[in-house]
mmCIF file with all atom_site columns, C-alpha atoms in Angstrom:
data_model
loop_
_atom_site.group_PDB
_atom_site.id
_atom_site.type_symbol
_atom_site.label_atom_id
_atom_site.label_alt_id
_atom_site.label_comp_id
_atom_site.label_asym_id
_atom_site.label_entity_id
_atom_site.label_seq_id
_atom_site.pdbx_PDB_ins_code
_atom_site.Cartn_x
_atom_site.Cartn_y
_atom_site.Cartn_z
_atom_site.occupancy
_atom_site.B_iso_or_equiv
_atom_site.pdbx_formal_charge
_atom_site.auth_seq_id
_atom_site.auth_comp_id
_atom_site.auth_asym_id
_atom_site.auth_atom_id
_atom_site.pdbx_PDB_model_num
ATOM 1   C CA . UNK A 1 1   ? 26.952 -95.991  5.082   1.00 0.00 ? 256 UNK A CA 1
ATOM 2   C CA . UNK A 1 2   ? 29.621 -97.675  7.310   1.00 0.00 ? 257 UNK A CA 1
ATOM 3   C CA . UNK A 1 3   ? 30.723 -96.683  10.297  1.00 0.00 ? 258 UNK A CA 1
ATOM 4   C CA . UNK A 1 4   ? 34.308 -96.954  11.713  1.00 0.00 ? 259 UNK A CA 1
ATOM 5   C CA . UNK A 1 5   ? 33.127 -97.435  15.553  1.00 0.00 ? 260 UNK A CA 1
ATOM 6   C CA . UNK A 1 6   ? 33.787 -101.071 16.980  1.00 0.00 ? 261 UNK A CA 1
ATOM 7   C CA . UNK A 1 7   ? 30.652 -102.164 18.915  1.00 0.00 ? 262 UNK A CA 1
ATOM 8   C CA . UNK A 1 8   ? 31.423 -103.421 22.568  1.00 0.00 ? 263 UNK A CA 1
ATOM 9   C CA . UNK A 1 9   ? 30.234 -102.729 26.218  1.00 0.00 ? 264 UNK A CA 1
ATOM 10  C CA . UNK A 1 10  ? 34.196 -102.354 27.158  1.00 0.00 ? 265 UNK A CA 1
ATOM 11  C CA . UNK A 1 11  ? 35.899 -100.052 29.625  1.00 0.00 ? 266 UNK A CA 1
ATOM 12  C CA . UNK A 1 12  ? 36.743 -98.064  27.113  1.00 0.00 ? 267 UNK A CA 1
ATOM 13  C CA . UNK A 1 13  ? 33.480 -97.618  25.364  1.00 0.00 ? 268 UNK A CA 1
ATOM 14  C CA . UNK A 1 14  ? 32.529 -96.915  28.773  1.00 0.00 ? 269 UNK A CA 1
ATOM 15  C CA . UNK A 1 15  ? 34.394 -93.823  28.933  1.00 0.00 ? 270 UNK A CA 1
ATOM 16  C CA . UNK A 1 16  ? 33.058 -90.217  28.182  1.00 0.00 ? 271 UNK A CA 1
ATOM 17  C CA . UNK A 1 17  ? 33.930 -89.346  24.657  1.00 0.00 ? 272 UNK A CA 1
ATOM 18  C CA . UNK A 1 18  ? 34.885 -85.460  26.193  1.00 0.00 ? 273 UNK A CA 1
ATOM 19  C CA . UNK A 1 19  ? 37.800 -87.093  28.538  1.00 0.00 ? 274 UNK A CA 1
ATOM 20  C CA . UNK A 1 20  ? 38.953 -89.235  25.852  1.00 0.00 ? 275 UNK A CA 1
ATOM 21  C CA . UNK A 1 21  ? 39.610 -86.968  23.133  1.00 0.00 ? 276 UNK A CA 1
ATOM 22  C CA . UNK A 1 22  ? 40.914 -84.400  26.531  1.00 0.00 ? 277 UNK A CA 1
ATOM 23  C CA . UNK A 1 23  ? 43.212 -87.121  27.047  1.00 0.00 ? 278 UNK A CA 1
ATOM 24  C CA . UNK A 1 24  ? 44.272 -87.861  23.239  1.00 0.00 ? 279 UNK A CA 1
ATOM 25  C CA . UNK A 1 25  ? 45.207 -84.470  23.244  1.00 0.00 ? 280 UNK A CA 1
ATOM 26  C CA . UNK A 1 26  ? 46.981 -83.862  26.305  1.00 0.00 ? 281 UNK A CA 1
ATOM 27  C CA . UNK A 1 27  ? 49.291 -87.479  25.372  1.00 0.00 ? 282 UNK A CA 1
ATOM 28  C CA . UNK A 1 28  ? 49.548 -85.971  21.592  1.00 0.00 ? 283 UNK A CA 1
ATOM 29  C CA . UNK A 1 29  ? 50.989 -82.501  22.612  1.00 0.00 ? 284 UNK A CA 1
ATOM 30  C CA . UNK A 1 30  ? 53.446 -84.383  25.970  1.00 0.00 ? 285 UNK A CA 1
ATOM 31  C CA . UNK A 1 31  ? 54.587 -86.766  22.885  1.00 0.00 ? 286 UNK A CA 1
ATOM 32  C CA . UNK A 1 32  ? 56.415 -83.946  20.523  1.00 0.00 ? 287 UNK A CA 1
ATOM 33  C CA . UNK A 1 33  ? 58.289 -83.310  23.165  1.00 0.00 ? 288 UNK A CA 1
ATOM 34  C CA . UNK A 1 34  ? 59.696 -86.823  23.939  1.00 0.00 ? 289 UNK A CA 1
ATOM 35  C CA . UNK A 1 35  ? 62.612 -87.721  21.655  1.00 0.00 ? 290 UNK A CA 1
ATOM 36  C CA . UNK A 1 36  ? 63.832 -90.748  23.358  1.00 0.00 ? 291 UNK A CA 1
ATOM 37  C CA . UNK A 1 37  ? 63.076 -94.219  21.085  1.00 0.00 ? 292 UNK A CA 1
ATOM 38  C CA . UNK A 1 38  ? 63.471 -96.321  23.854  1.00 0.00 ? 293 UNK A CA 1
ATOM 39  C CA . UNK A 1 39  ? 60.146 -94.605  25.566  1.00 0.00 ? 294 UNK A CA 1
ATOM 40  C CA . UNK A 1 40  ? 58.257 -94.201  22.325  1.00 0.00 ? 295 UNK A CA 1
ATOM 41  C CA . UNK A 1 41  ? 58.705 -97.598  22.091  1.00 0.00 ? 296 UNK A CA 1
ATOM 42  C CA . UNK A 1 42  ? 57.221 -97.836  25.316  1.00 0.00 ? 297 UNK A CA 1
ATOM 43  C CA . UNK A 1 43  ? 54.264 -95.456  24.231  1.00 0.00 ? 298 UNK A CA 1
ATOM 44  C CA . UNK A 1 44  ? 53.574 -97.831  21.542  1.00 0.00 ? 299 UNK A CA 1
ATOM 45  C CA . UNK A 1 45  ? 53.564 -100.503 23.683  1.00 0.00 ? 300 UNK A CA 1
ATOM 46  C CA . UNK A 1 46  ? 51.328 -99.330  25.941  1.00 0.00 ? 301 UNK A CA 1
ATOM 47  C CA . UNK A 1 47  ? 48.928 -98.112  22.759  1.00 0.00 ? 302 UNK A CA 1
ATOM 48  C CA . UNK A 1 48  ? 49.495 -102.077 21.529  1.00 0.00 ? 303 UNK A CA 1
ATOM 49  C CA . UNK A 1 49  ? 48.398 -102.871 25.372  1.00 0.00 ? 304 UNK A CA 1
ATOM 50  C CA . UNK A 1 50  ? 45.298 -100.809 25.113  1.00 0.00 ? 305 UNK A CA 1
ATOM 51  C CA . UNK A 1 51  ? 43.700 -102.569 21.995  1.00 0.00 ? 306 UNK A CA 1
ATOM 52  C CA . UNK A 1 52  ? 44.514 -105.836 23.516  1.00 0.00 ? 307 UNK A CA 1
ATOM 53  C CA . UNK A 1 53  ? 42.828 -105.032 26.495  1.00 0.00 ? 308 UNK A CA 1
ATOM 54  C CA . UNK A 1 54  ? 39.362 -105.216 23.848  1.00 0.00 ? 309 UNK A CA 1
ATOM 55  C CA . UNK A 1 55  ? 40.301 -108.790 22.138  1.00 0.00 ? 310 UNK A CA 1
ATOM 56  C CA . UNK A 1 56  ? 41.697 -109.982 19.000  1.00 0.00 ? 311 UNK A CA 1
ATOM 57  C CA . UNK A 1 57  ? 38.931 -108.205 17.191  1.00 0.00 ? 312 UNK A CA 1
ATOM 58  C CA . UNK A 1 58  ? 39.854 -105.011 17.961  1.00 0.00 ? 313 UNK A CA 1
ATOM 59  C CA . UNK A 1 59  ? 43.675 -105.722 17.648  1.00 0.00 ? 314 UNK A CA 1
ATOM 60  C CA . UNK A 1 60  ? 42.729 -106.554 14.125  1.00 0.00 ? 315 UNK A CA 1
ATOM 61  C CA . UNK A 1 61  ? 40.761 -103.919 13.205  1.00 0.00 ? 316 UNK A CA 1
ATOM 62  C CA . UNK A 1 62  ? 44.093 -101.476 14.405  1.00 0.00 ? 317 UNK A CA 1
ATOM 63  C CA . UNK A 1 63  ? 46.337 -103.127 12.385  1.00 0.00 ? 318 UNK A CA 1
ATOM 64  C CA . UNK A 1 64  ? 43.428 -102.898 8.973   1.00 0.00 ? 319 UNK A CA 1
ATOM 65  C CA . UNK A 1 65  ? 43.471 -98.739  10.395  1.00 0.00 ? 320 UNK A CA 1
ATOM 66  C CA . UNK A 1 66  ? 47.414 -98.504  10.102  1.00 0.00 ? 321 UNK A CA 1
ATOM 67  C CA . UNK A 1 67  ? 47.852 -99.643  6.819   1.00 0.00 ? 322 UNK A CA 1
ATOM 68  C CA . UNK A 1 68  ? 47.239 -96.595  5.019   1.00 0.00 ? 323 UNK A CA 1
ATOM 69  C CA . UNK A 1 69  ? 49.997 -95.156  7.760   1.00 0.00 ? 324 UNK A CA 1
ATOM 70  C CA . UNK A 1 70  ? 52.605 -97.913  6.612   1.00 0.00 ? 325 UNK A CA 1
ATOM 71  C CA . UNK A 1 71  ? 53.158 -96.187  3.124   1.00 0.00 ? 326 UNK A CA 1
ATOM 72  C CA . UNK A 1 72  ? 54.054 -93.204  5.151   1.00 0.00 ? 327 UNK A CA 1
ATOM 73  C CA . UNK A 1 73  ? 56.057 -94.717  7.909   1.00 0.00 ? 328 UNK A CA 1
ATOM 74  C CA . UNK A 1 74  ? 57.703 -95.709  4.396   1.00 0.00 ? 329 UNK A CA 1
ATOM 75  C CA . UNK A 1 75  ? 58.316 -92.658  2.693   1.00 0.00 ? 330 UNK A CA 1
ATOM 76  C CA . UNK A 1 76  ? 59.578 -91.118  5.892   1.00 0.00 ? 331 UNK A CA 1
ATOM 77  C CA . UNK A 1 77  ? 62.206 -93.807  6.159   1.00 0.00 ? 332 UNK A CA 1
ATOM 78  C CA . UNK A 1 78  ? 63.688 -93.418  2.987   1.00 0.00 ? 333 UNK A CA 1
ATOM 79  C CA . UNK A 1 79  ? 64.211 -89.693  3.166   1.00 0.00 ? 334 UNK A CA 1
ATOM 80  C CA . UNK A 1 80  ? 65.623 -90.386  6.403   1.00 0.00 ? 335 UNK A CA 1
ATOM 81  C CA . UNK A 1 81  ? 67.825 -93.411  4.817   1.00 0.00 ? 336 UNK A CA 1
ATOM 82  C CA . UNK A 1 82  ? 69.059 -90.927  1.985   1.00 0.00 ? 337 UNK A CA 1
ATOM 83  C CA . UNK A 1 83  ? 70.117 -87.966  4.402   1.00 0.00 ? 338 UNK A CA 1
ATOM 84  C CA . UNK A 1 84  ? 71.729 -91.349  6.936   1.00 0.00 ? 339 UNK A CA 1
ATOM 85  C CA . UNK A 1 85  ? 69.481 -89.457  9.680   1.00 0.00 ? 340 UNK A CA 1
ATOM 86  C CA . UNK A 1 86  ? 68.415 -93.242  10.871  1.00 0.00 ? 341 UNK A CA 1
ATOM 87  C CA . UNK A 1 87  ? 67.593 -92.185  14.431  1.00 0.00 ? 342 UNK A CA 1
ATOM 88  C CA . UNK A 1 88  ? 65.518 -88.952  13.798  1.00 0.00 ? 343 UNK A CA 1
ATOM 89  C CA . UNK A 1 89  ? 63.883 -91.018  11.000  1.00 0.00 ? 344 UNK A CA 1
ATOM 90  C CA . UNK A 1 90  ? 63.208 -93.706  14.044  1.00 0.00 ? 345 UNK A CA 1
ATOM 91  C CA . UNK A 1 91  ? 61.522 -91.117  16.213  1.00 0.00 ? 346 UNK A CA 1
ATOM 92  C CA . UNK A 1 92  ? 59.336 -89.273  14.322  1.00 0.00 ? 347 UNK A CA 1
ATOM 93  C CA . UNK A 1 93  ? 57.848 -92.725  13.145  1.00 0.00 ? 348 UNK A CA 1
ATOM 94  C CA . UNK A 1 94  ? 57.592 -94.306  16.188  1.00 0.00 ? 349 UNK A CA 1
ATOM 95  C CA . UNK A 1 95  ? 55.748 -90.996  17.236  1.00 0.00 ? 350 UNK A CA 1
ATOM 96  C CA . UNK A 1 96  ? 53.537 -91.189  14.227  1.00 0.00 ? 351 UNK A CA 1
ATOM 97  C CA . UNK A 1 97  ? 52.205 -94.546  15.376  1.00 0.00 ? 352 UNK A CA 1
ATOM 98  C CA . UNK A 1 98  ? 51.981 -94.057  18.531  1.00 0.00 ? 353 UNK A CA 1
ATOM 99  C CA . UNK A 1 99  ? 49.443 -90.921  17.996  1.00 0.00 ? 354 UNK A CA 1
ATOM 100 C CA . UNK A 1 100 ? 47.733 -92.319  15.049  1.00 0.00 ? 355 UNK A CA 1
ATOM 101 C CA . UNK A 1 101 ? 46.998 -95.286  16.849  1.00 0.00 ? 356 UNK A CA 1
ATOM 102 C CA . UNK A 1 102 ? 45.728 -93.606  19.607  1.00 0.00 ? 357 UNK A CA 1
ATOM 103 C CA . UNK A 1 103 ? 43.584 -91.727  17.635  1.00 0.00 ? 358 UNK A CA 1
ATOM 104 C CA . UNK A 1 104 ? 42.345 -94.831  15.802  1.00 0.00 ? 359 UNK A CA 1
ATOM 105 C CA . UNK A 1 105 ? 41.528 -96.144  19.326  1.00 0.00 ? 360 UNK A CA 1
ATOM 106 C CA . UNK A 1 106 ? 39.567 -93.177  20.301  1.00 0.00 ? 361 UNK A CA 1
ATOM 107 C CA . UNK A 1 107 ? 37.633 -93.751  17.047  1.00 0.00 ? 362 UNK A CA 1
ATOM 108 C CA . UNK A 1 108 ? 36.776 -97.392  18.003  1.00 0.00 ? 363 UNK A CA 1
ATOM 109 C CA . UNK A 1 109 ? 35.495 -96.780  21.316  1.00 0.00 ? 364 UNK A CA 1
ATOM 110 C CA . UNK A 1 110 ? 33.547 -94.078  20.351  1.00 0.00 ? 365 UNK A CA 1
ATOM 111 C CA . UNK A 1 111 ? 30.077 -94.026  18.832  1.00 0.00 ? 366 UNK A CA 1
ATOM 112 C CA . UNK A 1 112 ? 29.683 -91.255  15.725  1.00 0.00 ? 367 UNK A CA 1
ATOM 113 C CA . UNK A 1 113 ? 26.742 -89.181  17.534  1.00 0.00 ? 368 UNK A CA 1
ATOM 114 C CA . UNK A 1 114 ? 28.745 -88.701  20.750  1.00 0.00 ? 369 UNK A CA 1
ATOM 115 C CA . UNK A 1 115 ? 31.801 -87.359  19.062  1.00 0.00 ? 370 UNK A CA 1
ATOM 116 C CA . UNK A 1 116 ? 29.470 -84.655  17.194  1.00 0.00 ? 371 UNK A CA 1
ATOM 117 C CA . UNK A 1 117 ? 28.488 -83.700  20.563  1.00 0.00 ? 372 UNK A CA 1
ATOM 118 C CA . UNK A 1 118 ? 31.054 -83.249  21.764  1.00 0.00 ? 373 UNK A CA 1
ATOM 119 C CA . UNK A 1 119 ? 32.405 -80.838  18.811  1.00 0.00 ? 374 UNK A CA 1
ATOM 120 C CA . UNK A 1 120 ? 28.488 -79.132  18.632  1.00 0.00 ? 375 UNK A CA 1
ATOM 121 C CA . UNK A 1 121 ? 29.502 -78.644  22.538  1.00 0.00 ? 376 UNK A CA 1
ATOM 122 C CA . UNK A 1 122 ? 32.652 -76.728  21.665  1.00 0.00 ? 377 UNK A CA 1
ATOM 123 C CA . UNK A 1 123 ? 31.148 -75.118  18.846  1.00 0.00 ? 378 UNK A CA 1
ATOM 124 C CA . UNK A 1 124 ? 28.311 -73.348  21.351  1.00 0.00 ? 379 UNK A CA 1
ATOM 125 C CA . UNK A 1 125 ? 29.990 -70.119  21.404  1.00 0.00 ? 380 UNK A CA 1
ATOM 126 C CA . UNK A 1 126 ? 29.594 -69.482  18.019  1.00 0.00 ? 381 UNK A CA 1
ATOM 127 C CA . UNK A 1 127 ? 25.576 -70.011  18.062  1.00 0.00 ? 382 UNK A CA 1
ATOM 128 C CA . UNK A 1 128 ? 26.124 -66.217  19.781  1.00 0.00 ? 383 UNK A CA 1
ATOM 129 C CA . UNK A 1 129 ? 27.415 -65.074  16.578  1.00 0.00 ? 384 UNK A CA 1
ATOM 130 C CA . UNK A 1 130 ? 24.813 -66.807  14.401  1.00 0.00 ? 385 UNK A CA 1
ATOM 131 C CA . UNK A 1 131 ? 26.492 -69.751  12.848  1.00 0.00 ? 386 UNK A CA 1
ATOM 132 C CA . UNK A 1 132 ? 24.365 -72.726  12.898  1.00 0.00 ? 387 UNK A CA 1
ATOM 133 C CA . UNK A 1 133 ? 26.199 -75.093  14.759  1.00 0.00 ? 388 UNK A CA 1
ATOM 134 C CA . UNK A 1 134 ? 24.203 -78.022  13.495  1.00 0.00 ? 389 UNK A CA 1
ATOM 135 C CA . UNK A 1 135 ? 24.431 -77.984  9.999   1.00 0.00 ? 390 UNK A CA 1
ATOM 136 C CA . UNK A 1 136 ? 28.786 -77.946  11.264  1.00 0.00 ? 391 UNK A CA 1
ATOM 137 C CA . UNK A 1 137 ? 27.654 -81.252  13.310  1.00 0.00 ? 392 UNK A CA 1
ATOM 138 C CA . UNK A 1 138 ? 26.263 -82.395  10.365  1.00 0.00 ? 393 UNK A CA 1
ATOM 139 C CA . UNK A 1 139 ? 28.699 -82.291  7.620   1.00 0.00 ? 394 UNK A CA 1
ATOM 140 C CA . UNK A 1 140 ? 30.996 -83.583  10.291  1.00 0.00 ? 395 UNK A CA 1
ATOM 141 C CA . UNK A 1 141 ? 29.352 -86.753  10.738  1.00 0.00 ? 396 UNK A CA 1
ATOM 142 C CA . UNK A 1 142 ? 28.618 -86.669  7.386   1.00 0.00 ? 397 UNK A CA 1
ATOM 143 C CA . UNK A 1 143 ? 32.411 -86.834  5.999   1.00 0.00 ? 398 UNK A CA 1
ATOM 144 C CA . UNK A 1 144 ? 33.134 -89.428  8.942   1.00 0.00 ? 399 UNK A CA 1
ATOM 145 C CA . UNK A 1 145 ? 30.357 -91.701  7.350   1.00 0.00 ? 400 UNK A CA 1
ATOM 146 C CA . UNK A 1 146 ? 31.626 -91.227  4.237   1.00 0.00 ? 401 UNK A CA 1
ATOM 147 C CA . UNK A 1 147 ? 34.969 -91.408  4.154   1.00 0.00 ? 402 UNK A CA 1
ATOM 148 C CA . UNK A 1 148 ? 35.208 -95.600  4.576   1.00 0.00 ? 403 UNK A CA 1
ATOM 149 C CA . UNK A 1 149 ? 32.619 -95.658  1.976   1.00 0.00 ? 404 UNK A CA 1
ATOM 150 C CA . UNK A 1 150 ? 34.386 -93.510  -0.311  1.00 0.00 ? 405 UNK A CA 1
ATOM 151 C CA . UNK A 1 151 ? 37.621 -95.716  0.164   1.00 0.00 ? 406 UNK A CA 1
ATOM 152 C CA . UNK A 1 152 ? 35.562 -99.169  -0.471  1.00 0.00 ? 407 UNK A CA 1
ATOM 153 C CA . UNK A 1 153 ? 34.043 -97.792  -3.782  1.00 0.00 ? 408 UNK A CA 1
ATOM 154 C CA . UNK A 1 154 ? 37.394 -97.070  -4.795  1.00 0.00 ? 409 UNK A CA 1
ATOM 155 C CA . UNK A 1 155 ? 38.449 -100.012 -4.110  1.00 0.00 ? 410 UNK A CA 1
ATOM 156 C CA . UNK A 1 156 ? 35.389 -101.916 -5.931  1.00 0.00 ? 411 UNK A CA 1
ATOM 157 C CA . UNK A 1 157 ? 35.797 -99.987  -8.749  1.00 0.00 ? 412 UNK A CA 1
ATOM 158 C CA . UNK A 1 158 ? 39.565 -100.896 -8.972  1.00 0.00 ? 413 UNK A CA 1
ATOM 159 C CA . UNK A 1 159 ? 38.744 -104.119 -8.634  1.00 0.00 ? 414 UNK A CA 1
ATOM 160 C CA . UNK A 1 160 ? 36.264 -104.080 -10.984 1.00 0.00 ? 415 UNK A CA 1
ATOM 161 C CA . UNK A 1 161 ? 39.019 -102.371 -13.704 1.00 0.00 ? 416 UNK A CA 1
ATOM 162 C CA . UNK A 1 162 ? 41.236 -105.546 -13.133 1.00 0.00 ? 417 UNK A CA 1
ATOM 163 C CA . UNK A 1 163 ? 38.640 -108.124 -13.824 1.00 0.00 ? 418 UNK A CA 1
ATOM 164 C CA . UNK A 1 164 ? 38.058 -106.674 -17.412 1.00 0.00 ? 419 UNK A CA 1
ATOM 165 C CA . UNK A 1 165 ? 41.486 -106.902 -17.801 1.00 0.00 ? 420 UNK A CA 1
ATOM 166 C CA . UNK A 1 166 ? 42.854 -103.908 -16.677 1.00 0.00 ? 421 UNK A CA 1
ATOM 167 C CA . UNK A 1 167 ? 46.557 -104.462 -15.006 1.00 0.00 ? 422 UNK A CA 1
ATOM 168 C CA . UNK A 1 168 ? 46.994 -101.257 -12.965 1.00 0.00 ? 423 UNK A CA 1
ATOM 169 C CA . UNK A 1 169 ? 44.399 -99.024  -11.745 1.00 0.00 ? 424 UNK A CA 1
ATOM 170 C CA . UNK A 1 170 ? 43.655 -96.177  -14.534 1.00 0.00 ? 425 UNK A CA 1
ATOM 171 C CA . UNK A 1 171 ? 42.764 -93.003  -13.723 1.00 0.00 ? 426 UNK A CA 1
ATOM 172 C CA . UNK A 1 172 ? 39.874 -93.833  -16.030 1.00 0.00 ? 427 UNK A CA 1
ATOM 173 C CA . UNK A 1 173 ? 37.709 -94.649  -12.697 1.00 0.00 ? 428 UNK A CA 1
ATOM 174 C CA . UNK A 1 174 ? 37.738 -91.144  -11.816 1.00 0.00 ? 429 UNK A CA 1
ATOM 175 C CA . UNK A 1 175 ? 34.646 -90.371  -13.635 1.00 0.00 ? 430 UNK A CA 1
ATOM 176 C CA . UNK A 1 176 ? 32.613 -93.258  -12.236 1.00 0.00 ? 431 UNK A CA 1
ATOM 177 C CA . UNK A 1 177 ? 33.914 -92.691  -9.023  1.00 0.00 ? 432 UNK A CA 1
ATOM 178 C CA . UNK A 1 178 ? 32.923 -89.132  -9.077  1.00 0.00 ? 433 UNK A CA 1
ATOM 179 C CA . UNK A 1 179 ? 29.696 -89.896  -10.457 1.00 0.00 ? 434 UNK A CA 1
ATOM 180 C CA . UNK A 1 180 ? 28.724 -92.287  -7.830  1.00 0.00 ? 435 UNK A CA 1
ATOM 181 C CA . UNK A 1 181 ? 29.453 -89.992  -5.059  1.00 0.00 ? 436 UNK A CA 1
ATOM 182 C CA . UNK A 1 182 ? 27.431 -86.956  -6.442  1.00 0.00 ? 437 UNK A CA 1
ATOM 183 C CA . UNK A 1 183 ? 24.707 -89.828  -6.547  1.00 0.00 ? 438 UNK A CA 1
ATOM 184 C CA . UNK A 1 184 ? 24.947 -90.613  -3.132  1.00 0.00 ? 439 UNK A CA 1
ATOM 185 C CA . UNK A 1 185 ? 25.128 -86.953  -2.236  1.00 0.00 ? 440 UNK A CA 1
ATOM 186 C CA . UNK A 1 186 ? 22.291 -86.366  -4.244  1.00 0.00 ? 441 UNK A CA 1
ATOM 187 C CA . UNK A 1 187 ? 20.123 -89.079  -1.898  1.00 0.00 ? 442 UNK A CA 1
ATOM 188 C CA . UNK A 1 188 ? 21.194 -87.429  1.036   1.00 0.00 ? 443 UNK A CA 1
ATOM 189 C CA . UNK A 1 189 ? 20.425 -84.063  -0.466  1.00 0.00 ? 444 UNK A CA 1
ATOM 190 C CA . UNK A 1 190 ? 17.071 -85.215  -0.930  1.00 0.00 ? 445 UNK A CA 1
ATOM 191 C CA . UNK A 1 191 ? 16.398 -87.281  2.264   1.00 0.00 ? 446 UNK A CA 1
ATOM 192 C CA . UNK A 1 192 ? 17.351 -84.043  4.035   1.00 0.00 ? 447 UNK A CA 1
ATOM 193 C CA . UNK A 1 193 ? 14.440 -81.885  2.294   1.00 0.00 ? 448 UNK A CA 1
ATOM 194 C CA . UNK A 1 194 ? 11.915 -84.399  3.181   1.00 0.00 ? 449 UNK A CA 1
ATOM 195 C CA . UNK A 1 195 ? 12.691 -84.339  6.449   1.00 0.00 ? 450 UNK A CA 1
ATOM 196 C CA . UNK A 1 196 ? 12.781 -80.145  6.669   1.00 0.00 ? 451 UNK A CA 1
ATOM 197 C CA . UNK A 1 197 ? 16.361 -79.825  5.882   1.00 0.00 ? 452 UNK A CA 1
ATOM 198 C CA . UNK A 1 198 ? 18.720 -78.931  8.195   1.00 0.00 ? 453 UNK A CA 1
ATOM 199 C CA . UNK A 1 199 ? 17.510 -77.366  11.644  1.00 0.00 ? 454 UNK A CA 1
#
């Protein structure tokens, strides 16, 4: 399983996970309310700033995080280019950067198991009610873990469907795809009853 943290001893790694994602939020909810491009520009900026404080590395590995973004930065402009709403269009994108790539940044400086504390933390009040809170922390982690693993099958797989000659991806590598996940989940399944399951 892969994880989607970037290892480093940095400033920002340094930083409690609880005041990070306190100030994601707070910066998320201030940003709907700007609708200026010059200063989400200058959001982004600053957002640009904050990876490059970390090195090349981890300017690289925000760019490889956007990508999947830039099909919808794509999609937005185009409505917006049909309905000639050009500087709407502009703002909600530059918005949509600007948070995702916070959030991507968050991500990066933050190791998996300190995150799930922090959401087991928030999720204390339910323990009253008898929901068990860990088994919550653990599927959590679990799709985190799983989710860049997913995508890289995928991608194997399509890659795979090329090399026998395949032009375009088929929906044909559904099956396998599916297949190989209920595998995986089936491994998990069972390294979770040797160890006593889930407490």
């Amino acid at each position: 399983m892969l994880a989607i943290s970037l290892a480093g001893t940095s400033w920002a790694h340094g930083m409690r996970v609880g005041a990070k994602l306190a100030a994601l939020a707070l910066v998320s909810i201030s940003l709907f309310w700007v609708d200026s491009p010059l200063l989400l520009i200058l959001v982004l900026g600053c957002v640009v700033a904050l990876y490059a404080t970390l090195g090349a590395g981890a300017l690289r590995q925000g760019v490889i995080l956007m990508r999947p973004i830039f099909w919808v930065v794509a999609i937005i402009m185009a409505f917006h280019a049909v309905r000639g709403e050009f500087g709407s269009g502009g703002v909600i994108i530059l918005r949509l950067l600007a948070l995702v790539g916070l959030a991507n940044f968050v991500t990066l400086t933050s190791r998996l198991t300190d995150m799930i504390d922090v959401f087991l933390w928030m999720l204390t009040p339910l323990k009253h009610l008898g929901v068990n809170t860990g088994a919550i922390g653990l599927a959590l982690g679990m799709v985190m873990r799983f989710t860049p693993v997913f995508i890289a099958r995928a991608k194997q797989l399509g890659q795979s469907w090329r090399a026998r000659g395949g032009t375009k991806i088929s929906w044909r590598i559904i099956l396998p795809l599916f297949i190989t996940v209920v595998d995986d989940a089936d491994h998990v399944a069972e390294s979770l009853r040797a160890r006593g399951g889930v407490k």
